[in-house]
Coordinates of C-alpha atoms and ligand atoms in Angstrom, one line a residue:
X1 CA 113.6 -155.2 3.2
X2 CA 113.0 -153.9 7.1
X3 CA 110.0 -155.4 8.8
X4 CA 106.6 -153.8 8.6
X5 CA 106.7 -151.4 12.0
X6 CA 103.9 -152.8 14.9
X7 CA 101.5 -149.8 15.0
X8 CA 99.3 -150.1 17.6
X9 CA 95.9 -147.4 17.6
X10 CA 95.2 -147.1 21.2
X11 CA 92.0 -146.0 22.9
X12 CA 91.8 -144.7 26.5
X13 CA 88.3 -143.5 28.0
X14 CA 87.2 -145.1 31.7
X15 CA 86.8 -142.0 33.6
X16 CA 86.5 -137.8 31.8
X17 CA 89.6 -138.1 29.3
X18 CA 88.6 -139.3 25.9
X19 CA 91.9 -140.3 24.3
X20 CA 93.4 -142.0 21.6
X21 CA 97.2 -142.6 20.5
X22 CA 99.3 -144.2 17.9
X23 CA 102.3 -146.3 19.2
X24 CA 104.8 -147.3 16.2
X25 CA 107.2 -150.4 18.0
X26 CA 106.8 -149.3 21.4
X27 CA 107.4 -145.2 20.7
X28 CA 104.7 -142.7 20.9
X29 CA 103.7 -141.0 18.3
X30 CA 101.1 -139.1 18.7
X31 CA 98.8 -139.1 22.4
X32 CA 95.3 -136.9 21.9
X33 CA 93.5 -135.8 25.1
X34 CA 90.2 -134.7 25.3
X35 CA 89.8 -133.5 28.9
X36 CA 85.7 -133.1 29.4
X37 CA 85.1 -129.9 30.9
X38 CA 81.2 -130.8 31.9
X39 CA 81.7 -132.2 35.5
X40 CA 83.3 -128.8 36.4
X41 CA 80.5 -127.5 37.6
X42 CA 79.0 -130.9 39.5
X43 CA 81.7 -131.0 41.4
X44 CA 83.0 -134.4 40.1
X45 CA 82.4 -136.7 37.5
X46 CA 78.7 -137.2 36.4
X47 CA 78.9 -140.5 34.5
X48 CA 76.1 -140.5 32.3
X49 CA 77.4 -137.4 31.0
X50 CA 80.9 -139.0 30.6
X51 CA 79.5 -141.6 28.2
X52 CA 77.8 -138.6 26.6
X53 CA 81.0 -136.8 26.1
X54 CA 83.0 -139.9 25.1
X55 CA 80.9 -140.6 21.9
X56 CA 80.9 -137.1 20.6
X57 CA 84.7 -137.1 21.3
X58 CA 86.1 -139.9 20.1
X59 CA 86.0 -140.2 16.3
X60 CA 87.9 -136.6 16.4
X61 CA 90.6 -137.5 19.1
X62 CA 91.0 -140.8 17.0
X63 CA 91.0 -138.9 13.6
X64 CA 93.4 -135.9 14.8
X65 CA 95.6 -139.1 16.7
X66 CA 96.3 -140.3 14.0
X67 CA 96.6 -137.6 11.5
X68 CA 99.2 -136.2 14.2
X69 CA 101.1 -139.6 13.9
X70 CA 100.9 -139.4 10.4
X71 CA 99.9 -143.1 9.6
X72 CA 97.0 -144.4 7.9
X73 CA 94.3 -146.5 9.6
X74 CA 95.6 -149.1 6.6
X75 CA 98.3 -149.5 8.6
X76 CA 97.8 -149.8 11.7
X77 CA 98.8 -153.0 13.1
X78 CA 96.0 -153.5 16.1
X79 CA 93.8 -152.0 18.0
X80 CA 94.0 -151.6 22.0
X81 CA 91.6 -150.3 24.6
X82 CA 91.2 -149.9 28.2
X83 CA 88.8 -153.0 29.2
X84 CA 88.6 -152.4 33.0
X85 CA 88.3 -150.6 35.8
X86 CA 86.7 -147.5 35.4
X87 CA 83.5 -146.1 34.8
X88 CA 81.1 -149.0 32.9
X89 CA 78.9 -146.4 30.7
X90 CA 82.6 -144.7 30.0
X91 CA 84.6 -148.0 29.4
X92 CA 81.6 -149.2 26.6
X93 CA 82.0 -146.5 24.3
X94 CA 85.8 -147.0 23.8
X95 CA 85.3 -151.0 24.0
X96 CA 82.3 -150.7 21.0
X97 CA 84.5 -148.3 19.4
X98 CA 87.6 -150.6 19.1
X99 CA 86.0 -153.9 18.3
X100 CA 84.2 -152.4 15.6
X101 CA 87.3 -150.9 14.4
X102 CA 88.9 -153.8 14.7
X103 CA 86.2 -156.0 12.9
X104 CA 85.7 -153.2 10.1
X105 CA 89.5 -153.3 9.5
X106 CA 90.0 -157.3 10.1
X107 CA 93.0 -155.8 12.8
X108 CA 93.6 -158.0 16.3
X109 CA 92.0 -156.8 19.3
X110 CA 93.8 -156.2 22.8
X111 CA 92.1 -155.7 26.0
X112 CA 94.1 -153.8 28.6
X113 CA 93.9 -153.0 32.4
X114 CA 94.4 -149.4 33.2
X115 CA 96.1 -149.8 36.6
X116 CA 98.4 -152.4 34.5
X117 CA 99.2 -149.3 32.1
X118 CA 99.3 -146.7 34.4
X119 CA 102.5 -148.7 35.7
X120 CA 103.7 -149.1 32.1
X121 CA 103.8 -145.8 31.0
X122 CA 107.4 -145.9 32.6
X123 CA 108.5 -148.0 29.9
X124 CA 107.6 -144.5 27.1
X125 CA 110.3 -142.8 27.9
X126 CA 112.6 -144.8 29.9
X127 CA 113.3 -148.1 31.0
X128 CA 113.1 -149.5 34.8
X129 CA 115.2 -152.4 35.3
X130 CA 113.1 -155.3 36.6
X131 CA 111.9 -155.9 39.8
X132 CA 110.7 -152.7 40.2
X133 CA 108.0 -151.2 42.4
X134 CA 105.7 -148.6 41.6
X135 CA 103.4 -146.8 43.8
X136 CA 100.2 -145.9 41.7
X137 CA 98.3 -143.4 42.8
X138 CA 95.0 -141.8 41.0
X139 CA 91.7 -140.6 41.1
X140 CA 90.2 -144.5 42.2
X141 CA 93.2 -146.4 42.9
X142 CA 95.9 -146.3 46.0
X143 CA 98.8 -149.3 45.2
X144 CA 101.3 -150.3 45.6
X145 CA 102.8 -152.9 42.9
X146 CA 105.7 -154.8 42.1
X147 CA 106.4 -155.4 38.7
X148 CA 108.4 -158.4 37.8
X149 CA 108.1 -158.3 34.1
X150 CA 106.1 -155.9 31.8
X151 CA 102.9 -158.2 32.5
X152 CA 103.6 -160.1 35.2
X153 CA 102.8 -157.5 38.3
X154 CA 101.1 -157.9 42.1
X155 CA 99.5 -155.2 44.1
X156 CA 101.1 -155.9 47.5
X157 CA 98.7 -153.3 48.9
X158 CA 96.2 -150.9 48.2
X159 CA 93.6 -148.1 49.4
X160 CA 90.7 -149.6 51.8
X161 CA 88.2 -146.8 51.2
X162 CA 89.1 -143.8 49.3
X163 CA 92.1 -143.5 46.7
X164 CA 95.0 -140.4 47.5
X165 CA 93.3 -138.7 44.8
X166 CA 89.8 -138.7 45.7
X167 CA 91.0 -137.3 49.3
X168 CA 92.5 -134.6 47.3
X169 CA 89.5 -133.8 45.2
X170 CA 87.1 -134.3 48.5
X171 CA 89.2 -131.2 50.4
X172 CA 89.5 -129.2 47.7
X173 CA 85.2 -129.4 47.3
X174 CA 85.5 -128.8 51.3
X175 CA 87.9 -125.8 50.4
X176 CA 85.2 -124.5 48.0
X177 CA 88.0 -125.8 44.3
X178 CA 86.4 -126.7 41.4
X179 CA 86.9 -130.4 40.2
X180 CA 89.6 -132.2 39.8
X181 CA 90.9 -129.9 42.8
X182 CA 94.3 -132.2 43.3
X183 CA 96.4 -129.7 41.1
X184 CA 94.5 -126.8 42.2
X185 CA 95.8 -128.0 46.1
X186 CA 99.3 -128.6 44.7
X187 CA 99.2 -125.2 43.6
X188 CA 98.2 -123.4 46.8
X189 CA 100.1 -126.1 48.9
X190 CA 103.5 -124.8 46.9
X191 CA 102.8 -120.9 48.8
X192 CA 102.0 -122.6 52.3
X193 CA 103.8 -124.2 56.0
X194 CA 103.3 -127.6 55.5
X195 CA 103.5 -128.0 59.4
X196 CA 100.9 -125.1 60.2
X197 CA 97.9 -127.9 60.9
X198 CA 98.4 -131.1 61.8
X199 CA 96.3 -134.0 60.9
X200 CA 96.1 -137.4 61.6
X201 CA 97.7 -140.2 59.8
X202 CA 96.2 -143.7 59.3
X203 CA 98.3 -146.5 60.8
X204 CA 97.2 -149.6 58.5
X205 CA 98.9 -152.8 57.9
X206 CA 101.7 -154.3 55.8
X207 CA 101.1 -151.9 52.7
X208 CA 97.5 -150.9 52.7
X209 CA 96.0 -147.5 52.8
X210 CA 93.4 -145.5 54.3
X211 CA 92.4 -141.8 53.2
X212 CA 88.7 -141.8 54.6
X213 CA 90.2 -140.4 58.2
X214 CA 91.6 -137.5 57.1
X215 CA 89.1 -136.3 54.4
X216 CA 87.1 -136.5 58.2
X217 CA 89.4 -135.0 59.9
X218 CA 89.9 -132.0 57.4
X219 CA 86.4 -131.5 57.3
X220 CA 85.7 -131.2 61.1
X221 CA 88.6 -129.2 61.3
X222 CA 87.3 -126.1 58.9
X223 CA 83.8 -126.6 60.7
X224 CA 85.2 -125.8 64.1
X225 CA 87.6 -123.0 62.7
X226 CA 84.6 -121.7 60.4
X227 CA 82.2 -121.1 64.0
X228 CA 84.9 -119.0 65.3
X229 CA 86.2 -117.6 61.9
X230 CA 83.9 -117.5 58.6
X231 CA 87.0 -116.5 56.6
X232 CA 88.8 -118.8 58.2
X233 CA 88.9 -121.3 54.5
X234 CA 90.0 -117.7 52.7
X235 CA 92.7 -116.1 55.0
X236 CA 94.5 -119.6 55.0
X237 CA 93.9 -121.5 52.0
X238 CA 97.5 -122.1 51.0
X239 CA 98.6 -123.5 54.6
X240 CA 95.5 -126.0 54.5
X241 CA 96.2 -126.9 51.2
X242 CA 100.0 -127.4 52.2
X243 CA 99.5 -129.6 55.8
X244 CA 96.9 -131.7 53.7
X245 CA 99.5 -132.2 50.7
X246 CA 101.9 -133.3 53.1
X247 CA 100.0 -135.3 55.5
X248 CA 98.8 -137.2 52.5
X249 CA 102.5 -137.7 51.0
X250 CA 103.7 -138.5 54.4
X251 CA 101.0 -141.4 54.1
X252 CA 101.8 -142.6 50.7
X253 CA 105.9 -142.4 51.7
X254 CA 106.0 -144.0 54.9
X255 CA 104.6 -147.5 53.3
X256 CA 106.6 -147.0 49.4
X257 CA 110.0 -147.1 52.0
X258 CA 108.7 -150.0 53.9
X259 CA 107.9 -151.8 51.0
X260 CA 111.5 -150.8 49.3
X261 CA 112.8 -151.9 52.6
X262 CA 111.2 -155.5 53.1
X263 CA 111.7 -156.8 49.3
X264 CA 115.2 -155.1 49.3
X265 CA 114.0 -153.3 46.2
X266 CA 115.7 -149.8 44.8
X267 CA 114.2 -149.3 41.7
X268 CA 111.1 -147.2 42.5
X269 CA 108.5 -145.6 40.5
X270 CA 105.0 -143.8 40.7
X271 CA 102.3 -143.6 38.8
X272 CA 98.8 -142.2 38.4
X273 CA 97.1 -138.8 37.8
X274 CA 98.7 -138.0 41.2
X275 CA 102.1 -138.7 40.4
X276 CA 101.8 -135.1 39.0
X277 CA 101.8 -133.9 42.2
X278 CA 105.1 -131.6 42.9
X279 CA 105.3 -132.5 46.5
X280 CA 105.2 -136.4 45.5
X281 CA 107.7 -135.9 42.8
X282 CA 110.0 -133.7 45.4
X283 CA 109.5 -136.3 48.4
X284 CA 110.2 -139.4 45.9
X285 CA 113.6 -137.3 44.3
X286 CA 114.7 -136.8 48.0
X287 CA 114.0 -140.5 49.4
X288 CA 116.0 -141.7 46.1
X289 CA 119.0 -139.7 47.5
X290 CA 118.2 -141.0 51.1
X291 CA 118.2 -144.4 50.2
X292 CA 120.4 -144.7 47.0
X293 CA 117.3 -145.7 45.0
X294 CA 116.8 -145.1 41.1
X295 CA 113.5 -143.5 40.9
X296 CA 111.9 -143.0 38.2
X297 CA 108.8 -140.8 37.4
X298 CA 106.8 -139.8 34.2
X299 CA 106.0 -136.8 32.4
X300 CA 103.3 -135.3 33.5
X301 CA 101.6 -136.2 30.2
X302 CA 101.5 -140.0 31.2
X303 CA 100.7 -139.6 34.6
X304 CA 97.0 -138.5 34.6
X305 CA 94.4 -140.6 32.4
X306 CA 96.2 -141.3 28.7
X307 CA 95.7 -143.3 25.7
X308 CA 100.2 -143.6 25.1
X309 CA 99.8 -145.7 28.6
X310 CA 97.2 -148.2 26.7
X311 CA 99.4 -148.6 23.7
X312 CA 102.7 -149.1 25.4
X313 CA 100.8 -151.9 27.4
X314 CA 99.0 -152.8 24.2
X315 CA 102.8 -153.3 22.6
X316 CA 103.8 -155.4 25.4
X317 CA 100.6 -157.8 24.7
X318 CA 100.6 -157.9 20.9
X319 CA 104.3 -159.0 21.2
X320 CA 103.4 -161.6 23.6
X321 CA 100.4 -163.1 21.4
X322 CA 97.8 -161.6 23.9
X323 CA 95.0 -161.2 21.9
X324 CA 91.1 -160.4 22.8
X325 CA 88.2 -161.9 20.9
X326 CA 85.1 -160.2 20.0
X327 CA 83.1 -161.7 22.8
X328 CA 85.3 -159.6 25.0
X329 CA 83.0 -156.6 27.3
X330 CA 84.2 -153.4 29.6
X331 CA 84.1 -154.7 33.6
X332 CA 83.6 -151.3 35.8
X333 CA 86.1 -153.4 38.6
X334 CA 88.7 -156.4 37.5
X335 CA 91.6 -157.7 38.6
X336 CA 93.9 -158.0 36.1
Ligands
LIG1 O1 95.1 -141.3 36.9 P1 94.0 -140.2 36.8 O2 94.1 -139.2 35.7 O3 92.6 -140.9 36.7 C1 92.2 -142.0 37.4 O4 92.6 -143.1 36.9 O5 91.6 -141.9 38.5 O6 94.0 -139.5 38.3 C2 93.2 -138.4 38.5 C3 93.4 -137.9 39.9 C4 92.4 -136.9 40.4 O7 92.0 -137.2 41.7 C5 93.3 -135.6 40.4 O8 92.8 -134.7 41.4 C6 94.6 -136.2 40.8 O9 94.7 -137.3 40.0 N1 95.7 -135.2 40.4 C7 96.5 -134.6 41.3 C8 97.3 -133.7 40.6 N2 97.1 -133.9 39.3 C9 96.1 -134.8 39.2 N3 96.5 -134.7 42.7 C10 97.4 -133.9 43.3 N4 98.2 -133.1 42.7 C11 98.2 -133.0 41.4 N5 99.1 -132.1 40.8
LIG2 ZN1 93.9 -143.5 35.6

């Protein structure tokens, strides 16, 4: 008789996605993403009404998850959920949701660290060969981390102050976008000069990041056009939106090759809600042919906030016995 499949019911919800998915031995089978519309308006993401949004969301995305997957919460195997980092109010509603789902249904428990799983979400739908290094880039995160072994991973570097992402959403609020404005700047970026303006790049050490200057820089920039100008934002949107995108990429590149280069490593990845950007994907494609790297990069699906991510990294720590007890609480910043 085959063995009972692992199904893992994973929950996903430190920032504005609420999101649940069932993983049957390590394949997806069904990922549901509630994207909370709320912090449009605000201009970015208004926790208290995260948390809000998270509790009225989450018995339907985990209903419709697995309904989609077509398994019954009989069998599902154990439960995973995003411990740490993210949002605190955010993080308890998933972390009360999945211990008492656990306890109600006598099912382990496994804690998991979202920048952990936004590295794994390689391993969905393909399979880097180990060492690899992925550069994970999101809303709150800059790094850059090598991964030895699905759970045995370093961040050699990361962001000092602001993350790639948040220096996207910050000049698209500058630019007058609407929250998250990354895609909305990869969109207007794809019909502009890339070279038109020219902003500084940070020069930071070994691999670590800076995106504060040029969120600065951007900003005194449209003031001093604006005085001269007051349609200045409107008659060249897409050629801001483009010299930012690639200022920014340029950034993120420069120290991906140097760390390739130093650790003699050529399996690359990225990660992270910005991995979606087109002008990341292009740049990494064309440094694999450069440099004769295998590169690998996710569907867009698994590269912004996902529960799939949680439950391939769930997988990974049920199979090694890594198990959470019910003491176990949500930490807004961790280490993993
Ligand atoms: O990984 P993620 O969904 O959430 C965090 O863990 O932070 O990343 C969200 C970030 C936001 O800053 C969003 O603007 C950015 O990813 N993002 C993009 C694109 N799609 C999402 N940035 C640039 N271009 C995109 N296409
Ligand atoms: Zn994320």
């Amino acid at each position: 008789m085959p063995a009972d499949p692992i199904n893992i019911l994973a929950i996903e919800s430190s920032c504005d996605e609420t999101s649940a998915a069932i993983i049957q031995d390590g394949k997806v089978l069904s990922n549901i993403i509630a994207t909370q519309k709320v912090h449009e308006r605000y201009g970015g993401v208004v926790p208290e009404l995260a948390s809000r949004a998270h509790m009225q969301n989450i018995v339907p995305v985990v209903d419709t998850a697995l309904k989609d997957a077509g398994v019954n919460k009989k069998d599902i195997t154990a439960v995973a959920f995003t411990r740490s980092p993210g949002l605190i109010g955010s993080l308890l509603v998933g972390a009360c949701f999945a211990k008492s789902y656990a306890q109600a249904l006598g099912l382990p428990l496994i804690a998991v660290h979202h920048m952990q799983a936004h590295v794994l979400a390689h391993f969905i739908d393909s399979k880097p060969e180990f060492p690899f290094l992925c550069l994970t880039v999101s809303g709150g995160h800059t790094q850059i981390v090598l991964c030895r072994d699905y759970l045995d991973m370093e961040v050699l570097g990361q962001t000092i102050d602001d993350a790639a992402g948040e220096a996207f959403d910050k000049v698209a609020k500058m630019l007058g976008l609407p929250y998250p404005g990354g895609p909305l700047v990869d969109k207007y970026a794809a019909l502009g000069d890339p070279l038109r303006f020219k902003f500084p790049m940070s020069e930071m050490k070994d691999y670590e990041f800076s995106f504060s200057g040029i969120k600065t820089s951007v900003l005194y920039f449209l003031q001093a056009q604006k005085k001269t100008n007051p349609d200045f934002i409107a008659e060249n949107l897409n050629d801001i939106c483009a010299s930012v995108q690639y200022t920014i990429i340029n950034m993120l590149m420069n120290k991906l090759r140097k760390a390739a280069k130093d650790l003699h490593i050529n399996h690359i990845g990225i990660a992270g809600g910005v991995s979606a950007n087109s002008g990341l994907r292009k740049a990494i494609k064309e440094a694999g042919e450069k440099y004769g790297w295998q590169v690998y990069i996710p569907k867009f699906e698994y590269c912004t906030d996902n529960a799939a991510m949680i439950g391939i990294t769930g997988y990974h720590k049920y199979l090694k016995g890594e198990f959470a007890d019910m003491t176990v609480s949500p930490d807004a910043r961790s280490a993993w």
